PDB file of N, CA and C in Angstrom:
ATOM      1  N   VAL A  11      -3.799 -30.620  24.138  1.00 45.00           N
ATOM      2  CA  VAL A  11      -4.743 -30.657  23.038  1.00 45.00           C
ATOM      3  C   VAL A  11      -5.494 -29.341  22.934  1.00 45.00           C
ATOM      4  N   SER A  12      -5.825 -28.720  24.070  1.00 49.00           N
ATOM      5  CA  SER A  12      -6.556 -27.456  24.037  1.00 49.00           C
ATOM      6  C   SER A  12      -5.704 -26.342  23.439  1.00 49.00           C
ATOM      7  N   THR A  13      -4.390 -26.392  23.641  1.00 51.00           N
ATOM      8  CA  THR A  13      -3.495 -25.404  23.047  1.00 51.00           C
ATOM      9  C   THR A  13      -3.525 -25.501  21.529  1.00 51.00           C
ATOM     10  N   GLN A  14      -3.567 -26.713  21.016  1.00 53.00           N
ATOM     11  CA  GLN A  14      -3.614 -26.909  19.567  1.00 53.00           C
ATOM     12  C   GLN A  14      -4.900 -26.344  18.993  1.00 53.00           C
ATOM     13  N   SER A  15      -6.032 -26.589  19.630  1.00 49.00           N
ATOM     14  CA  SER A  15      -7.299 -26.086  19.104  1.00 49.00           C
ATOM     15  C   SER A  15      -7.361 -24.562  19.186  1.00 49.00           C
ATOM     16  N   THR A  16      -6.786 -23.973  20.244  1.00 48.00           N
ATOM     17  CA  THR A  16      -6.726 -22.516  20.354  1.00 48.00           C
ATOM     18  C   THR A  16      -5.859 -21.942  19.241  1.00 48.00           C
ATOM     19  N   TRP A  17      -4.746 -22.593  18.965  1.00 46.00           N
ATOM     20  CA  TRP A  17      -3.850 -22.162  17.898  1.00 46.00           C
ATOM     21  C   TRP A  17      -4.567 -22.196  16.550  1.00 46.00           C
ATOM     22  N   ASP A  18      -5.286 -23.295  16.272  1.00 50.00           N
ATOM     23  CA  ASP A  18      -6.029 -23.413  15.017  1.00 50.00           C
ATOM     24  C   ASP A  18      -7.082 -22.335  14.903  1.00 50.00           C
ATOM     25  N   LEU A  19      -7.752 -22.025  16.009  1.00 44.00           N
ATOM     26  CA  LEU A  19      -8.786 -20.993  15.997  1.00 44.00           C
ATOM     27  C   LEU A  19      -8.188 -19.627  15.697  1.00 44.00           C
ATOM     28  N   SER A  20      -7.040 -19.321  16.293  1.00 50.00           N
ATOM     29  CA  SER A  20      -6.419 -18.020  16.042  1.00 50.00           C
ATOM     30  C   SER A  20      -5.952 -17.909  14.597  1.00 50.00           C
ATOM     31  N   ILE A  21      -5.471 -18.991  14.031  1.00 51.00           N
ATOM     32  CA  ILE A  21      -5.057 -18.973  12.622  1.00 51.00           C
ATOM     33  C   ILE A  21      -6.269 -18.764  11.731  1.00 51.00           C
ATOM     34  N   ARG A  22      -7.352 -19.462  12.006  1.00 52.00           N
ATOM     35  CA  ARG A  22      -8.570 -19.300  11.197  1.00 52.00           C
ATOM     36  C   ARG A  22      -9.120 -17.888  11.313  1.00 52.00           C
ATOM     37  N   THR A  23      -9.131 -17.336  12.522  1.00 48.00           N
ATOM     38  CA  THR A  23      -9.631 -15.980  12.724  1.00 48.00           C
ATOM     39  C   THR A  23      -8.795 -14.994  11.931  1.00 48.00           C
ATOM     40  N   LYS A  24      -7.479 -15.142  11.979  1.00 55.00           N
ATOM     41  CA  LYS A  24      -6.584 -14.255  11.232  1.00 55.00           C
ATOM     42  C   LYS A  24      -6.835 -14.379   9.733  1.00 55.00           C
ATOM     43  N   GLN A  25      -7.056 -15.594   9.247  1.00 56.00           N
ATOM     44  CA  GLN A  25      -7.316 -15.790   7.826  1.00 56.00           C
ATOM     45  C   GLN A  25      -8.629 -15.140   7.416  1.00 56.00           C
ATOM     46  N   VAL A  26      -9.657 -15.218   8.242  1.00 53.00           N
ATOM     47  CA  VAL A  26     -10.954 -14.610   7.921  1.00 53.00           C
ATOM     48  C   VAL A  26     -10.829 -13.093   7.886  1.00 53.00           C
ATOM     49  N   ILE A  27     -10.129 -12.530   8.873  1.00 53.00           N
ATOM     50  CA  ILE A  27      -9.942 -11.082   8.907  1.00 53.00           C
ATOM     51  C   ILE A  27      -9.172 -10.628   7.676  1.00 53.00           C
ATOM     52  N   ASN A  28      -8.085 -11.296   7.370  1.00 63.00           N
ATOM     53  CA  ASN A  28      -7.296 -10.917   6.205  1.00 63.00           C
ATOM     54  C   ASN A  28      -8.073 -11.108   4.908  1.00 63.00           C
ATOM     55  N   ALA A  29      -8.906 -12.137   4.835  1.00 69.00           N
ATOM     56  CA  ALA A  29      -9.682 -12.381   3.623  1.00 69.00           C
ATOM     57  C   ALA A  29     -10.703 -11.279   3.389  1.00 69.00           C
ATOM     58  N   SER A  30     -11.282 -10.753   4.454  1.00 72.00           N
ATOM     59  CA  SER A  30     -12.288  -9.703   4.282  1.00 72.00           C
ATOM     60  C   SER A  30     -11.673  -8.399   3.780  1.00 72.00           C
ATOM     61  N   PHE A  31     -10.400  -8.171   4.049  1.00 75.00           N
ATOM     62  CA  PHE A  31      -9.728  -6.963   3.587  1.00 75.00           C
ATOM     63  C   PHE A  31      -8.885  -7.211   2.345  1.00 75.00           C
ATOM     64  N   ARG A  32      -8.861  -8.400   1.853  1.00 80.00           N
ATOM     65  CA  ARG A  32      -7.983  -8.759   0.743  1.00 80.00           C
ATOM     66  C   ARG A  32      -8.302  -7.973  -0.533  1.00 80.00           C
ATOM     67  N   VAL A  33      -9.545  -7.975  -0.943  1.00 84.00           N
ATOM     68  CA  VAL A  33      -9.915  -7.312  -2.199  1.00 84.00           C
ATOM     69  C   VAL A  33      -9.663  -5.806  -2.140  1.00 84.00           C
ATOM     70  N   PRO A  34     -10.091  -5.095  -1.078  1.00 86.00           N
ATOM     71  CA  PRO A  34      -9.781  -3.657  -1.045  1.00 86.00           C
ATOM     72  C   PRO A  34      -8.279  -3.372  -1.037  1.00 86.00           C
ATOM     73  N   PHE A  35      -7.506  -4.204  -0.339  1.00 86.00           N
ATOM     74  CA  PHE A  35      -6.064  -3.981  -0.305  1.00 86.00           C
ATOM     75  C   PHE A  35      -5.430  -4.230  -1.674  1.00 86.00           C
ATOM     76  N   ILE A  36      -5.902  -5.227  -2.379  1.00 88.00           N
ATOM     77  CA  ILE A  36      -5.363  -5.488  -3.719  1.00 88.00           C
ATOM     78  C   ILE A  36      -5.685  -4.326  -4.661  1.00 88.00           C
ATOM     79  N   LYS A  37      -6.906  -3.817  -4.567  1.00 92.00           N
ATOM     80  CA  LYS A  37      -7.279  -2.664  -5.401  1.00 92.00           C
ATOM     81  C   LYS A  37      -6.430  -1.447  -5.060  1.00 92.00           C
ATOM     82  N   MET A  38      -6.225  -1.213  -3.757  1.00 92.00           N
ATOM     83  CA  MET A  38      -5.411  -0.079  -3.332  1.00 92.00           C
ATOM     84  C   MET A  38      -3.969  -0.257  -3.806  1.00 92.00           C
ATOM     85  N   TYR A  39      -3.440  -1.454  -3.718  1.00 92.00           N
ATOM     86  CA  TYR A  39      -2.077  -1.736  -4.175  1.00 92.00           C
ATOM     87  C   TYR A  39      -1.940  -1.420  -5.661  1.00 92.00           C
ATOM     88  N   ARG A  40      -2.903  -1.839  -6.444  1.00 94.00           N
ATOM     89  CA  ARG A  40      -2.861  -1.566  -7.887  1.00 94.00           C
ATOM     90  C   ARG A  40      -2.956  -0.072  -8.170  1.00 94.00           C
ATOM     91  N   GLU A  41      -3.827   0.634  -7.438  1.00 96.00           N
ATOM     92  CA  GLU A  41      -3.945   2.080  -7.630  1.00 96.00           C
ATOM     93  C   GLU A  41      -2.645   2.791  -7.281  1.00 96.00           C
ATOM     94  N   LEU A  42      -2.016   2.357  -6.195  1.00 95.00           N
ATOM     95  CA  LEU A  42      -0.746   2.964  -5.805  1.00 95.00           C
ATOM     96  C   LEU A  42       0.337   2.720  -6.847  1.00 95.00           C
ATOM     97  N   LEU A  43       0.411   1.513  -7.360  1.00 95.00           N
ATOM     98  CA  LEU A  43       1.405   1.218  -8.396  1.00 95.00           C
ATOM     99  C   LEU A  43       1.143   2.043  -9.647  1.00 95.00           C
ATOM    100  N   LYS A  44      -0.112   2.136 -10.038  1.00 95.00           N
ATOM    101  CA  LYS A  44      -0.474   2.907 -11.228  1.00 95.00           C
ATOM    102  C   LYS A  44      -0.107   4.383 -11.047  1.00 95.00           C
ATOM    103  N   ALA A  45      -0.409   4.930  -9.874  1.00 95.00           N
ATOM    104  CA  ALA A  45      -0.071   6.327  -9.606  1.00 95.00           C
ATOM    105  C   ALA A  45       1.442   6.529  -9.581  1.00 95.00           C
ATOM    106  N   SER A  46       2.171   5.558  -9.063  1.00 94.00           N
ATOM    107  CA  SER A  46       3.635   5.678  -9.000  1.00 94.00           C
ATOM    108  C   SER A  46       4.261   5.683 -10.386  1.00 94.00           C
ATOM    109  N   PHE A  47       3.706   4.886 -11.287  1.00 93.00           N
ATOM    110  CA  PHE A  47       4.259   4.854 -12.639  1.00 93.00           C
ATOM    111  C   PHE A  47       4.020   6.162 -13.385  1.00 93.00           C
ATOM    112  N   ALA A  48       3.125   7.005 -12.872  1.00 92.00           N
ATOM    113  CA  ALA A  48       2.869   8.302 -13.502  1.00 92.00           C
ATOM    114  C   ALA A  48       3.881   9.360 -13.083  1.00 92.00           C
ATOM    115  N   ILE A  49       4.715   9.068 -12.093  1.00 91.00           N
ATOM    116  CA  ILE A  49       5.733  10.023 -11.655  1.00 91.00           C
ATOM    117  C   ILE A  49       6.843  10.046 -12.697  1.00 91.00           C
ATOM    118  N   PRO A  50       7.116  11.207 -13.267  1.00 88.00           N
ATOM    119  CA  PRO A  50       8.097  11.261 -14.358  1.00 88.00           C
ATOM    120  C   PRO A  50       9.550  11.083 -13.913  1.00 88.00           C
ATOM    121  N   ASN A  51       9.897  11.488 -12.709  1.00 86.00           N
ATOM    122  CA  ASN A  51      11.268  11.392 -12.231  1.00 86.00           C
ATOM    123  C   ASN A  51      11.582   9.951 -11.832  1.00 86.00           C
ATOM    124  N   TYR A  52      12.638   9.415 -12.388  1.00 90.00           N
ATOM    125  CA  TYR A  52      13.029   8.022 -12.160  1.00 90.00           C
ATOM    126  C   TYR A  52      13.277   7.720 -10.683  1.00 90.00           C
ATOM    127  N   SER A  53      14.003   8.586 -10.017  1.00 90.00           N
ATOM    128  CA  SER A  53      14.347   8.353  -8.611  1.00 90.00           C
ATOM    129  C   SER A  53      13.112   8.353  -7.722  1.00 90.00           C
ATOM    130  N   TYR A  54      12.245   9.354  -7.906  1.00 89.00           N
ATOM    131  CA  TYR A  54      11.022   9.424  -7.095  1.00 89.00           C
ATOM    132  C   TYR A  54      10.112   8.238  -7.381  1.00 89.00           C
ATOM    133  N   ARG A  55      10.027   7.869  -8.649  1.00 92.00           N
ATOM    134  CA  ARG A  55       9.163   6.749  -9.031  1.00 92.00           C
ATOM    135  C   ARG A  55       9.635   5.449  -8.388  1.00 92.00           C
ATOM    136  N   ASN A  56      10.929   5.178  -8.482  1.00 94.00           N
ATOM    137  CA  ASN A  56      11.454   3.943  -7.889  1.00 94.00           C
ATOM    138  C   ASN A  56      11.372   3.959  -6.367  1.00 94.00           C
ATOM    139  N   PHE A  57      11.565   5.126  -5.754  1.00 93.00           N
ATOM    140  CA  PHE A  57      11.413   5.233  -4.311  1.00 93.00           C
ATOM    141  C   PHE A  57       9.974   4.903  -3.907  1.00 93.00           C
ATOM    142  N   ALA A  58       9.009   5.464  -4.625  1.00 93.00           N
ATOM    143  CA  ALA A  58       7.602   5.209  -4.315  1.00 93.00           C
ATOM    144  C   ALA A  58       7.257   3.732  -4.506  1.00 93.00           C
ATOM    145  N   LEU A  59       7.720   3.145  -5.580  1.00 94.00           N
ATOM    146  CA  LEU A  59       7.432   1.723  -5.827  1.00 94.00           C
ATOM    147  C   LEU A  59       8.037   0.835  -4.739  1.00 94.00           C
ATOM    148  N   ARG A  60       9.264   1.147  -4.341  1.00 94.00           N
ATOM    149  CA  ARG A  60       9.909   0.349  -3.299  1.00 94.00           C
ATOM    150  C   ARG A  60       9.170   0.476  -1.971  1.00 94.00           C
ATOM    151  N   ARG A  61       8.772   1.698  -1.618  1.00 93.00           N
ATOM    152  CA  ARG A  61       8.040   1.909  -0.360  1.00 93.00           C
ATOM    153  C   ARG A  61       6.681   1.211  -0.365  1.00 93.00           C
ATOM    154  N   ILE A  62       5.996   1.255  -1.501  1.00 93.00           N
ATOM    155  CA  ILE A  62       4.695   0.595  -1.605  1.00 93.00           C
ATOM    156  C   ILE A  62       4.850  -0.902  -1.391  1.00 93.00           C
ATOM    157  N   ARG A  63       5.814  -1.492  -2.068  1.00 92.00           N
ATOM    158  CA  ARG A  63       6.021  -2.943  -1.930  1.00 92.00           C
ATOM    159  C   ARG A  63       6.399  -3.315  -0.498  1.00 92.00           C
ATOM    160  N   GLU A  64       7.304  -2.549   0.101  1.00 90.00           N
ATOM    161  CA  GLU A  64       7.713  -2.836   1.473  1.00 90.00           C
ATOM    162  C   GLU A  64       6.550  -2.689   2.447  1.00 90.00           C
ATOM    163  N   ASP A  65       5.777  -1.620   2.290  1.00 87.00           N
ATOM    164  CA  ASP A  65       4.650  -1.385   3.198  1.00 87.00           C
ATOM    165  C   ASP A  65       3.602  -2.487   3.098  1.00 87.00           C
ATOM    166  N   PHE A  66       3.298  -2.900   1.894  1.00 86.00           N
ATOM    167  CA  PHE A  66       2.274  -3.927   1.753  1.00 86.00           C
ATOM    168  C   PHE A  66       2.757  -5.290   2.239  1.00 86.00           C
ATOM    169  N   ARG A  67       4.042  -5.552   2.126  1.00 86.00           N
ATOM    170  CA  ARG A  67       4.559  -6.791   2.726  1.00 86.00           C
ATOM    171  C   ARG A  67       4.424  -6.733   4.241  1.00 86.00           C
ATOM    172  N   ALA A  68       4.711  -5.574   4.814  1.00 83.00           N
ATOM    173  CA  ALA A  68       4.577  -5.415   6.265  1.00 83.00           C
ATOM    174  C   ALA A  68       3.111  -5.507   6.689  1.00 83.00           C
ATOM    175  N   TYR A  69       2.205  -4.895   5.930  1.00 80.00           N
ATOM    176  CA  TYR A  69       0.777  -4.957   6.259  1.00 80.00           C
ATOM    177  C   TYR A  69       0.297  -6.400   6.271  1.00 80.00           C
ATOM    178  N   ARG A  70       0.753  -7.162   5.306  1.00 75.00           N
ATOM    179  CA  ARG A  70       0.312  -8.547   5.196  1.00 75.00           C
ATOM    180  C   ARG A  70       0.714  -9.350   6.422  1.00 75.00           C
ATOM    181  N   LEU A  71       1.882  -9.065   6.962  1.00 76.00           N
ATOM    182  CA  LEU A  71       2.384  -9.833   8.097  1.00 76.00           C
ATOM    183  C   LEU A  71       1.862  -9.336   9.443  1.00 76.00           C
ATOM    184  N   LEU A  72       1.583  -8.046   9.562  1.00 73.00           N
ATOM    185  CA  LEU A  72       1.267  -7.471  10.863  1.00 73.00           C
ATOM    186  C   LEU A  72      -0.218  -7.297  11.150  1.00 73.00           C
ATOM    187  N   ASN A  73      -1.050  -7.250  10.153  1.00 62.00           N
ATOM    188  CA  ASN A  73      -2.460  -6.947  10.374  1.00 62.00           C
ATOM    189  C   ASN A  73      -3.226  -8.189  10.798  1.00 62.00           C
ATOM    190  N   THR A  74      -3.586  -8.200  12.066  1.00 66.00           N
ATOM    191  CA  THR A  74      -4.292  -9.356  12.604  1.00 66.00           C
ATOM    192  C   THR A  74      -5.672  -9.004  13.111  1.00 66.00           C
ATOM    193  N   THR A  75      -5.984  -7.717  13.241  1.00 76.00           N
ATOM    194  CA  THR A  75      -7.298  -7.309  13.723  1.00 76.00           C
ATOM    195  C   THR A  75      -7.937  -6.383  12.704  1.00 76.00           C
ATOM    196  N   PRO A  76      -9.260  -6.303  12.714  1.00 78.00           N
ATOM    197  CA  PRO A  76      -9.931  -5.383  11.777  1.00 78.00           C
ATOM    198  C   PRO A  76      -9.493  -3.930  11.969  1.00 78.00           C
ATOM    199  N   GLU A  77      -9.215  -3.534  13.207  1.00 83.00           N
ATOM    200  CA  GLU A  77      -8.791  -2.156  13.462  1.00 83.00           C
ATOM    201  C   GLU A  77      -7.447  -1.867  12.807  1.00 83.00           C
ATOM    202  N   LYS A  78      -6.519  -2.803  12.922  1.00 82.00           N
ATOM    203  CA  LYS A  78      -5.206  -2.622  12.296  1.00 82.00           C
ATOM    204  C   LYS A  78      -5.327  -2.611  10.774  1.00 82.00           C
ATOM    205  N   CYS A  79      -6.183  -3.471  10.250  1.00 82.00           N
ATOM    206  CA  CYS A  79      -6.381  -3.504   8.794  1.00 82.00           C
ATOM    207  C   CYS A  79      -6.982  -2.188   8.312  1.00 82.00           C
ATOM    208  N   GLN A  80      -7.959  -1.674   9.044  1.00 85.00           N
ATOM    209  CA  GLN A  80      -8.593  -0.406   8.659  1.00 85.00           C
ATOM    210  C   GLN A  80      -7.591   0.734   8.733  1.00 85.00           C
ATOM    211  N   LYS A  81      -6.775   0.753   9.764  1.00 87.00           N
ATOM    212  CA  LYS A  81      -5.754   1.799   9.895  1.00 87.00           C
ATOM    213  C   LYS A  81      -4.753   1.730   8.748  1.00 87.00           C
ATOM    214  N   SER A  82      -4.320   0.541   8.401  1.00 86.00           N
ATOM    215  CA  SER A  82      -3.390   0.365   7.290  1.00 86.00           C
ATOM    216  C   SER A  82      -4.007   0.830   5.976  1.00 86.00           C
ATOM    217  N   TYR A  83      -5.285   0.539   5.801  1.00 88.00           N
ATOM    218  CA  TYR A  83      -5.973   0.956   4.578  1.00 88.00           C
ATOM    219  C   TYR A  83      -6.052   2.482   4.508  1.00 88.00           C
ATOM    220  N   GLU A  84      -6.345   3.122   5.630  1.00 92.00           N
ATOM    221  CA  GLU A  84      -6.400   4.589   5.660  1.00 92.00           C
ATOM    222  C   GLU A  84      -5.030   5.189   5.366  1.00 92.00           C
ATOM    223  N   GLU A  85      -3.980   4.585   5.899  1.00 91.00           N
ATOM    224  CA  GLU A  85      -2.625   5.049   5.601  1.00 91.00           C
ATOM    225  C   GLU A  85      -2.317   4.911   4.111  1.00 91.00           C
ATOM    226  N   SER A  86      -2.793   3.839   3.511  1.00 92.00           N
ATOM    227  CA  SER A  86      -2.579   3.623   2.076  1.00 92.00           C
ATOM    228  C   SER A  86      -3.310   4.675   1.251  1.00 92.00           C
ATOM    229  N   LYS A  87      -4.523   5.039   1.685  1.00 94.00           N
ATOM    230  CA  LYS A  87      -5.266   6.085   0.978  1.00 94.00           C
ATOM    231  C   LYS A  87      -4.525   7.418   1.049  1.00 94.00           C
ATOM    232  N   HIS A  88      -3.963   7.716   2.205  1.00 95.00           N
ATOM    233  CA  HIS A  88      -3.189   8.954   2.351  1.00 95.00           C
ATOM    234  C   HIS A  88      -1.952   8.918   1.447  1.00 95.00           C
ATOM    235  N   THR A  89      -1.282   7.795   1.407  1.00 93.00           N
ATOM    236  CA  THR A  89      -0.111   7.639   0.548  1.00 93.00           C
ATOM    237  C   THR A  89      -0.474   7.816  -0.918  1.00 93.00           C
ATOM    238  N   LEU A  90      -1.631   7.296  -1.321  1.00 95.00           N
ATOM    239  CA  LEU A  90      -2.086   7.462  -2.702  1.00 95.00           C
ATOM    240  C   LEU A  90      -2.279   8.933  -3.034  1.00 95.00           C
ATOM    241  N   GLU A  91      -2.878   9.693  -2.122  1.00 95.00           N
ATOM    242  CA  GLU A  91      -3.060  11.126  -2.347  1.00 95.00           C
ATOM    243  C   GLU A  91      -1.715  11.833  -2.495  1.00 95.00           C
ATOM    244  N   VAL A  92      -0.747  11.465  -1.662  1.00 94.00           N
ATOM    245  CA  VAL A  92       0.580  12.085  -1.725  1.00 94.00           C
ATOM    246  C   VAL A  92       1.250  11.765  -3.062  1.00 94.00           C
ATOM    247  N   ILE A  93       1.166  10.538  -3.492  1.00 94.00           N
ATOM    248  CA  ILE A  93       1.791  10.143  -4.759  1.00 94.00           C
ATOM    249  C   ILE A  93       1.148  10.875  -5.929  1.00 94.00           C
ATOM    250  N   LYS A  94      -0.161  11.028  -5.895  1.00 94.00           N
ATOM    251  CA  LYS A  94      -0.836  11.768  -6.967  1.00 94.00           C
ATOM    252  C   LYS A  94      -0.398  13.229  -6.994  1.00 94.00           C
ATOM    253  N   ARG A  95      -0.228  13.834  -5.812  1.00 93.00           N
ATOM    254  CA  ARG A  95       0.249  15.217  -5.756  1.00 93.00           C
ATOM    255  C   ARG A  95       1.671  15.326  -6.296  1.00 93.00           C
ATOM    256  N   ILE A  96       2.532  14.389  -5.924  1.00 91.00           N
ATOM    257  CA  ILE A  96       3.918  14.399  -6.417  1.00 91.00           C
ATOM    258  C   ILE A  96       3.927  14.305  -7.935  1.00 91.00           C
ATOM    259  N   SER A  97       3.099  13.432  -8.476  1.00 90.00           N
ATOM    260  CA  SER A  97       3.027  13.259  -9.917  1.00 90.00           C
ATOM    261  C   SER A  97       2.553  14.534 -10.605  1.00 90.00           C
ATOM    262  N   THR A  98       1.547  15.172 -10.039  1.00 90.00           N
ATOM    263  CA  THR A  98       1.008  16.410 -10.625  1.00 90.00           C
ATOM    264  C   THR A  98       2.043  17.526 -10.587  1.00 90.00           C
ATOM    265  N   VAL A  99       2.678  17.725  -9.448  1.00 89.00           N
ATOM    266  CA  VAL A  99       3.674  18.788  -9.308  1.00 89.00           C
ATOM    267  C   VAL A  99       4.865  18.525 -10.229  1.00 89.00           C
ATOM    268  N   ALA A 100       5.320  17.298 -10.297  1.00 84.00           N
ATOM    269  CA  ALA A 100       6.446  16.965 -11.177  1.00 84.00           C
ATOM    270  C   ALA A 100       6.084  17.215 -12.635  1.00 84.00           C
ATOM    271  N   GLY A 101       4.850  16.902 -13.008  1.00 80.00           N
ATOM    272  CA  GLY A 101       4.406  17.163 -14.376  1.00 80.00           C
ATOM    273  C   GLY A 101       4.361  18.648 -14.687  1.00 80.00           C
ATOM    274  N   LEU A 102       3.926  19.453 -13.723  1.00 81.00           N
ATOM    275  CA  LEU A 102       3.892  20.906 -13.921  1.00 81.00           C
ATOM    276  C   LEU A 102       5.303  21.465 -14.029  1.00 81.00           C
ATOM    277  N   TYR A 103       6.209  20.957 -13.225  1.00 76.00           N
ATOM    278  CA  TYR A 103       7.585  21.420 -13.251  1.00 76.00           C
ATOM    279  C   TYR A 103       8.227  21.099 -14.598  1.00 76.00           C
ATOM    280  N   GLU A 104       7.956  19.934 -15.141  1.00 71.00           N
ATOM    281  CA  GLU A 104       8.498  19.589 -16.463  1.00 71.00           C
ATOM    282  C   GLU A 104       7.919  20.488 -17.547  1.00 71.00           C
ATOM    283  N   ALA A 105       6.639  20.839 -17.413  1.00 62.00           N
ATOM    284  CA  ALA A 105       6.026  21.727 -18.402  1.00 62.00           C
ATOM    285  C   ALA A 105       6.663  23.099 -18.342  1.00 62.00           C
ATOM    286  N   ILE A 106       6.972  23.604 -17.164  1.00 65.00           N
ATOM    287  CA  ILE A 106       7.625  24.902 -17.028  1.00 65.00           C
ATOM    288  C   ILE A 106       9.014  24.856 -17.631  1.00 65.00           C
ATOM    289  N   GLN A 107       9.769  23.791 -17.383  1.00 64.00           N
ATOM    290  CA  GLN A 107      11.105  23.674 -17.971  1.00 64.00           C
ATOM    291  C   GLN A 107      11.029  23.604 -19.483  1.00 64.00           C
ATOM    292  N   PHE A 108       9.990  22.946 -20.020  1.00 60.00           N
ATOM    293  CA  PHE A 108       9.833  22.823 -21.455  1.00 60.00           C
ATOM    294  C   PHE A 108       9.571  24.189 -22.086  1.00 60.00           C
ATOM    295  N   LEU A 109       8.782  25.020 -21.414  1.00 61.00           N
ATOM    296  CA  LEU A 109       8.439  26.341 -21.945  1.00 61.00           C
ATOM    297  C   LEU A 109       9.598  27.316 -21.829  1.00 61.00           C
ATOM    298  N   SER A 110      10.536  27.102 -20.942  1.00 56.00           N
ATOM    299  CA  SER A 110      11.650  28.038 -20.744  1.00 56.00           C
ATOM    300  C   SER A 110      12.645  27.972 -21.859  1.00 56.00           C
TER     301      SER A 110
END
């Protein structure tokens, strides 16, 4: 019986931790998707979208502590910066090709 109550407690704790990070992660997910759709190159855009979806599925399953959730969120912020840079550089490259 004590094993069952310990199991229930660990499930509840995991749900509370995940719930506290739910809203920021959803906002970050939307920002990443929005930034990915701004990438003009089809291949890069689809690669970014696939990686975002895969990463967030993994985050959902693996993040059980606040430290892991915070680390995942920081990684997502870094990924967002990279995607924005890719989008900007790709846009500049298209403008140069247009002017040539």
